XYZ file of C-alpha atoms in Angstrom:
476
model
C 30.440 22.882 129.755
C 26.979 21.341 131.040
C 27.379 18.770 133.416
C 23.725 16.711 132.607
C 21.777 16.346 129.711
C 18.301 15.023 129.468
C 17.687 13.384 126.107
C 14.422 14.158 124.991
C 14.078 10.987 122.412
C 14.124 7.551 122.175
C 15.750 4.499 119.940
C 18.625 4.841 117.675
C 18.860 8.551 117.858
C 19.094 8.491 121.980
C 21.312 5.970 122.132
C 23.715 7.866 119.448
C 23.616 11.286 121.314
C 24.311 9.407 124.725
C 27.366 7.905 123.221
C 29.171 11.207 122.452
C 27.750 12.693 125.682
C 29.555 9.834 127.549
C 32.497 10.577 125.778
C 32.376 14.459 126.875
C 31.936 13.311 130.525
C 28.362 14.626 130.580
C 25.983 12.848 132.355
C 22.729 11.478 130.508
C 19.406 11.005 131.521
C 17.074 9.022 129.171
C 13.091 9.179 129.484
C 10.608 6.461 128.431
C 6.945 5.972 128.016
C 5.300 2.632 129.148
C 5.900 0.759 125.611
C 9.445 1.805 125.816
C 10.219 0.178 129.246
C 12.454 -2.286 128.043
C 13.866 -0.428 124.780
C 17.844 -0.291 124.705
C 17.624 3.614 125.032
C 17.123 3.037 128.650
C 20.262 1.317 129.123
C 22.424 3.457 127.347
C 22.011 6.543 129.593
C 23.252 7.107 133.251
C 19.375 7.082 134.432
C 16.065 6.412 132.816
C 13.014 8.439 133.717
C 9.499 7.095 132.977
C 7.050 9.902 131.487
C 3.759 9.529 129.631
C 4.074 11.128 126.002
C 7.439 11.938 124.417
C 5.418 15.021 123.015
C 4.607 16.801 126.259
C 6.993 19.667 126.454
C 5.785 20.833 129.693
C 6.365 17.024 131.211
C 9.896 17.110 129.429
C 10.870 20.190 131.457
C 9.482 19.165 134.468
C 11.377 15.859 134.342
C 14.544 17.919 133.905
C 14.402 19.987 136.572
C 13.330 16.977 138.601
C 16.562 14.941 137.439
C 18.822 18.003 137.860
C 19.597 18.156 134.094
C 21.086 21.780 132.922
C 20.544 21.111 129.286
C 18.164 19.000 126.644
C 18.824 17.510 123.608
C 15.618 16.912 121.363
C 17.299 14.552 118.913
C 14.786 14.662 115.808
C 11.240 14.306 115.416
C 8.902 14.888 118.360
C 9.779 18.028 120.194
C 13.091 18.844 118.282
C 11.524 21.514 116.239
C 9.264 22.800 118.882
C 9.365 26.718 119.417
C 7.754 25.892 122.848
C 9.941 23.321 124.192
C 13.336 26.067 123.074
C 11.508 28.896 124.610
C 10.388 26.853 128.023
C 14.314 26.117 128.570
C 15.100 29.940 128.077
C 12.789 30.608 130.440
C 14.044 27.775 133.073
C 17.783 28.596 131.953
C 18.185 25.202 130.716
C 20.145 25.027 127.966
C 18.448 23.741 124.880
C 20.792 21.987 122.573
C 19.206 23.672 119.117
C 18.590 26.744 117.500
C 16.940 29.788 119.381
C 12.872 29.759 119.339
C 12.433 32.271 116.888
C 14.343 30.857 114.490
C 12.558 27.385 114.999
C 9.451 29.255 114.388
C 10.327 31.292 111.156
C 11.843 28.177 109.247
C 8.966 25.900 110.734
C 6.664 28.056 108.452
C 6.928 26.895 105.091
C 5.930 30.222 103.593
C 7.532 32.369 105.941
C 10.657 30.845 105.513
C 10.325 31.072 101.799
C 10.105 34.450 101.964
C 12.980 35.054 104.296
C 15.034 33.197 102.007
C 14.220 34.926 99.045
C 15.083 38.406 100.752
C 18.453 36.568 101.162
C 19.093 36.194 97.645
C 18.469 32.219 98.125
C 16.582 30.686 94.951
C 13.260 29.663 95.718
C 10.430 27.340 94.265
C 7.506 29.780 93.198
C 4.890 29.556 95.452
C 0.868 31.115 95.936
C -0.511 31.559 99.397
C -4.036 32.523 100.021
C -5.981 32.514 96.998
C -3.488 31.461 94.219
C -3.477 33.583 91.353
C -3.618 31.206 88.788
C -0.439 29.085 89.556
C 1.360 27.251 86.561
C 0.399 23.633 86.743
C 1.351 21.071 87.903
C 1.481 22.292 91.246
C 2.053 20.879 95.007
C -0.257 21.769 97.623
C 1.482 21.648 101.024
C 1.120 22.020 104.656
C 2.592 25.578 105.824
C 3.398 23.978 109.309
C 4.741 20.412 108.994
C 6.552 17.995 106.565
C 7.002 14.409 106.072
C 4.707 13.925 102.991
C 1.428 14.878 105.198
C -0.576 17.334 104.078
C 0.737 16.957 100.394
C -1.245 16.516 97.197
C 0.324 16.672 93.509
C -2.451 18.628 91.113
C -2.304 18.080 87.492
C -5.660 19.713 86.530
C -6.540 23.409 87.587
C -10.005 22.165 88.160
C -8.849 19.775 91.017
C -6.869 22.433 93.071
C -9.668 23.608 95.579
C -10.797 19.875 96.140
C -6.873 19.324 96.956
C -6.303 22.176 98.712
C -9.536 21.380 101.318
C -8.504 17.612 101.524
C -4.892 18.901 102.570
C -5.786 21.397 104.914
C -7.852 18.516 106.674
C -5.019 16.353 106.965
C -2.636 19.054 107.988
C -4.872 20.005 110.816
C -4.826 16.631 112.103
C -1.193 15.778 111.694
C -0.008 19.278 113.054
C -2.546 21.322 114.436
C -2.236 23.681 111.584
C -4.649 23.515 108.804
C -2.539 26.223 106.533
C -1.609 25.203 103.213
C 0.000 26.971 100.131
C 0.765 25.733 96.618
C 4.240 25.396 95.109
C 5.472 25.113 91.550
C 6.345 21.613 90.863
C 9.460 20.786 89.980
C 9.654 17.471 87.528
C 12.286 14.855 88.486
C 13.981 17.000 90.781
C 16.965 15.413 92.857
C 16.544 16.383 96.947
C 20.047 17.881 97.908
C 20.620 19.039 101.447
C 23.406 20.795 102.836
C 24.617 20.278 106.419
C 25.049 23.664 108.276
C 26.741 24.651 111.327
C 26.202 28.186 113.218
C 27.249 29.367 116.570
C 26.126 32.652 118.389
C 28.675 35.208 117.183
C 27.540 35.395 113.656
C 29.799 32.586 112.187
C 28.328 29.704 109.566
C 29.614 26.880 107.790
C 28.442 24.253 105.629
C 29.971 20.752 105.826
C 28.832 19.777 102.281
C 25.869 17.854 100.810
C 23.770 15.002 100.804
C 22.046 13.395 98.030
C 18.736 12.464 99.333
C 16.489 11.717 96.723
C 15.767 7.705 97.312
C 12.373 8.027 98.800
C 9.331 6.404 99.713
C 5.828 8.424 100.696
C 8.100 11.549 100.444
C 10.387 10.170 102.862
C 14.009 9.447 102.654
C 15.645 5.507 102.917
C 18.834 6.082 101.201
C 20.980 9.040 101.283
C 24.761 9.445 100.177
C 27.783 12.057 100.158
C 28.759 13.310 97.756
C 26.281 13.434 95.504
C 27.024 12.275 91.819
C 25.520 15.072 90.485
C 26.708 18.114 92.085
C 29.808 19.832 90.430
C 32.513 21.382 92.468
C 31.110 24.518 90.899
C 27.374 23.659 91.562
C 28.635 22.819 95.469
C 30.062 26.253 95.895
C 26.928 27.735 94.645
C 24.373 25.793 96.664
C 27.085 25.865 99.940
C 27.073 29.781 99.374
C 23.405 29.703 99.245
C 23.025 27.527 102.227
C 25.325 29.678 104.666
C 23.396 32.647 103.243
C 20.207 31.195 104.356
C 21.589 30.411 107.824
C 23.138 33.909 108.504
C 19.721 35.519 107.246
C 18.227 33.786 110.062
C 20.871 34.039 112.708
C 21.204 29.842 112.807
C 22.707 28.549 116.135
C 23.501 25.179 116.168
C 23.024 21.926 113.769
C 21.016 22.180 110.855
C 20.076 21.410 107.519
C 18.899 23.608 104.228
C 17.512 21.314 101.547
C 17.145 22.127 97.934
C 15.688 20.526 94.702
C 17.877 20.520 91.924
C 15.942 19.773 88.545
C 17.374 18.174 85.742
C 18.893 21.323 83.981
C 21.124 22.186 87.028
C 18.821 24.739 88.737
C 18.449 24.337 92.386
C 15.549 25.826 94.437
C 15.342 26.404 98.368
C 12.879 23.773 99.571
C 13.048 24.225 103.681
C 15.367 24.445 106.700
C 15.297 21.609 109.332
C 16.183 23.304 112.457
C 17.818 20.046 113.947
C 19.981 17.088 113.354
C 19.189 14.897 110.417
C 18.350 10.901 110.581
C 20.957 10.953 107.735
C 23.804 13.151 109.440
C 26.228 10.022 109.855
C 27.010 10.284 106.133
C 28.579 13.371 106.772
C 30.345 12.618 110.105
C 31.730 9.481 108.123
C 33.234 11.579 105.565
C 34.193 15.169 107.178
C 35.352 13.455 110.342
C 33.270 15.755 112.447
C 31.223 14.474 115.204
C 27.853 16.663 114.764
C 26.563 16.046 118.304
C 29.823 17.337 119.489
C 29.437 20.301 117.993
C 25.916 20.847 118.929
C 27.136 20.573 122.259
C 29.628 22.948 122.008
C 27.699 25.608 120.304
C 24.841 25.302 122.634
C 27.842 25.822 125.599
C 28.834 29.260 123.903
C 31.707 28.191 122.157
C 32.573 29.683 118.816
C 33.232 27.446 115.643
C 36.624 26.275 115.736
C 37.196 26.432 112.151
C 35.669 28.181 108.888
C 34.735 26.925 105.274
C 38.365 26.752 104.210
C 39.350 24.322 107.056
C 36.634 21.728 105.910
C 37.584 18.602 104.186
C 35.815 15.814 102.776
C 37.198 12.347 102.279
C 35.954 9.177 100.434
C 32.230 8.475 99.688
C 29.340 7.157 102.666
C 25.896 5.708 101.938
C 23.139 5.164 104.566
C 20.346 2.692 104.293
C 17.435 3.087 106.863
C 16.423 -0.083 108.226
C 12.461 -0.446 108.555
C 10.344 -2.876 109.925
C 7.952 -2.880 107.013
C 6.492 -4.647 104.059
C 7.542 -2.761 100.827
C 5.757 -5.190 98.772
C 2.528 -4.581 100.609
C 2.359 -0.697 100.186
C 5.216 -0.428 102.993
C 2.784 -1.597 105.747
C 4.450 -1.663 109.153
C 5.260 -4.756 110.672
C 5.349 -5.383 114.306
C 6.569 -8.559 116.523
C 9.551 -9.570 118.291
C 12.997 -9.285 116.638
C 14.288 -13.192 117.257
C 17.372 -12.725 115.235
C 19.549 -9.514 115.079
C 22.751 -10.099 113.934
C 24.478 -6.745 112.119
C 27.400 -6.682 109.458
C 30.549 -5.800 110.490
C 33.716 -4.938 109.157
C 35.849 -2.273 107.882
C 34.230 0.954 107.006
C 30.664 -0.217 108.660
C 28.645 1.603 111.171
C 25.449 0.619 112.718
C 23.052 3.133 114.422
C 20.455 1.189 116.037
C 17.752 1.206 118.469
C 16.690 -2.471 118.977
C 18.813 -5.716 119.200
C 17.626 -9.656 119.568
C 14.459 -9.654 121.880
C 13.451 -6.161 121.268
C 9.310 -5.682 120.644
C 8.664 -3.806 117.571
C 4.976 -2.166 118.319
C 2.730 0.027 116.472
C 3.613 3.037 119.012
C 6.312 4.657 117.059
C 7.774 4.798 113.618
C 9.050 1.627 112.001
C 12.573 2.518 111.732
C 14.767 0.178 113.500
C 18.379 1.150 112.666
C 20.670 2.818 110.145
C 23.490 1.222 108.329
C 26.137 3.427 107.129
C 29.322 2.671 105.085
C 32.114 4.333 103.900
C 34.681 3.787 100.811
C 37.352 5.747 98.890
C 34.971 5.986 95.904
C 31.061 5.661 95.408
C 31.331 2.429 93.251
C 33.553 0.886 96.406
C 30.757 2.172 98.816
C 28.050 0.559 96.716
C 29.987 -2.674 96.962
C 30.317 -2.384 100.610
C 26.663 -1.658 101.103
C 25.885 -4.817 99.274
C 28.086 -6.982 101.157
C 26.742 -5.436 104.316
C 22.726 -5.755 103.554
C 23.930 -9.515 102.411
C 25.226 -9.986 105.859
C 22.780 -8.211 107.977
C 20.373 -11.068 109.756
C 16.989 -9.798 111.257
C 14.777 -11.721 111.871
C 10.966 -12.089 113.608
C 9.767 -9.113 111.622
C 9.228 -8.481 108.225
C 11.864 -5.626 106.964
C 13.199 -3.712 104.055
C 16.658 -5.141 103.925
C 16.479 -7.222 100.563
C 14.167 -4.506 99.313
C 17.515 -1.762 99.814
C 19.782 -4.480 98.274
C 17.829 -4.459 95.245
C 17.559 -0.552 95.078
C 21.367 -0.295 95.133
C 22.006 -3.082 92.766
C 19.936 -1.420 90.139
C 22.177 -0.042 86.501
C 20.462 3.310 87.246
C 21.586 3.764 90.770
C 24.976 2.660 90.158
C 25.341 5.438 87.534
C 24.000 7.930 89.894
C 20.787 8.365 87.607
C 18.311 9.069 90.596
C 15.651 11.149 91.588
C 12.551 11.603 93.669
C 10.732 9.626 91.441
C 13.337 6.662 91.156
C 10.841 4.124 92.963
C 7.945 4.908 90.644
C 9.752 4.206 87.690
C 11.771 0.732 89.051
C 8.559 -0.840 90.076
C 11.017 -4.419 89.567
C 12.577 -3.670 92.956
C 9.147 -3.942 94.512
C 9.248 -7.745 92.962
C 10.849 -10.692 94.281
C 12.126 -13.511 92.612
C 9.289 -16.597 91.843
C 11.233 -19.315 92.450
C 11.494 -20.344 96.336
C 15.185 -21.223 96.828
C 15.627 -24.644 98.649
C 17.944 -22.463 101.169
C 14.670 -20.865 102.304
C 12.705 -23.875 102.437
C 15.491 -25.675 104.482
C 15.790 -23.020 107.020
C 12.062 -22.650 107.288
C 11.547 -26.086 108.214
C 13.999 -25.793 111.396
C 12.294 -25.849 114.542
C 12.517 -22.442 116.163
C 14.723 -23.254 119.071
C 17.633 -24.311 117.186
C 19.445 -23.780 113.296
C 21.382 -26.923 112.806
C 24.441 -26.178 111.329
C 24.018 -22.849 110.985
C 24.931 -21.587 114.379
C 21.713 -19.505 115.296
C 18.044 -19.711 116.331
C 15.650 -18.954 113.621
C 11.987 -18.590 113.457
C 9.578 -21.254 112.532
C 7.855 -18.908 109.922
C 8.433 -19.340 106.312
C 7.349 -15.495 105.613
C 10.053 -14.230 108.131
C 12.663 -16.193 106.720
C 11.581 -15.291 103.010
C 10.843 -11.791 103.402
C 13.881 -10.823 105.449
C 16.226 -11.980 102.651
C 18.535 -13.309 105.213
C 18.464 -16.936 103.637
C 21.198 -15.912 101.210
C 23.622 -15.763 103.852
C 22.632 -18.476 106.244
């Protein structure tokens, strides 16, 4: 078992990883850049070390060696899917808590990974790379070496394909340093279903069921849940078997995710494999009773999986909402500032993974995700009700945020009925609209001086916009 782990990340995921490592009695070292010098994740570890960039793998390696760490956990984002960092760890005999370099390299290439999955018998969306031989339209142009919606273009007309590929190639080069793009069949109104996988160094692999990730903005997930309301036991068995086959085909070691598109007819297609922990991993933990970070550490330490597929069970239903500092009504414009009030919800079945608190500075330097609100209940309907109550109780003032926006999404009839897909927000424009009338509660709260909230028991900012956009007036 490793003695000390350098956590090469920031924010809520760095804190979440630190919690498990401390429970395992493993020392932790956090890293931070100058804008993060007062961030909460620097206080969650045994020590905190200044670096110049979260993306400099050589500096991360030097810092790990200097502090005596014998392992590195990359979290997600930044260098989590960097084959260079994984290879550097192997060379320095430092444990990389993640897959082998060749696995990351292969699965990070969207074209190569799809070819490999085809050989493994996994259904794959038809693709064309190089000079596409008259693909069937509509199609998606996608970046070969990255994701997150960058370098992606929807093309309905064949005459637009050449321009779309050139534009996507430029964006991919700027975002990933790789200008390669390919063309993929566009699946209309798909669901985004992913399977959590775990593999060890002894040729064993299992899946830990699916997550429904179809509610997205700008091709990025904002609400996730498990089980999926669309996946039957029979379909779950088929998709789970395909996910495990994909893991075995690449000799997967660690925790990862196999992502699928599920079309309205029930056919599913491999989309990509994420060779890291996912942002939405808590919903799996809440229902399956596993600590996925602990499993990552055990596997990286050379342990064999302590269970097989038949041993894994899932109980109840879990939903996660990503809390962002942004203005959904203004094309998701990021918001910056100081968090003046941060009062998260509490109660049975509620979990909050957060990287901020009262007084935290939200800057333009990093992704605007502030926290993840996760609930568990015995059924999907009960989980939705619990999430509504939790969002109602969440008071976050000082920066504009999407809490009320999330509340409106899960309050729609289609969400309640499980009628969701990746185009949900495009069809439900009403969730972007605030009520036209200003409730008297908002006017009252906004009129209070900033250093006190007479009768409310909490200080509030003296700006109408913060009070109104936060939606917290409903529970003040």
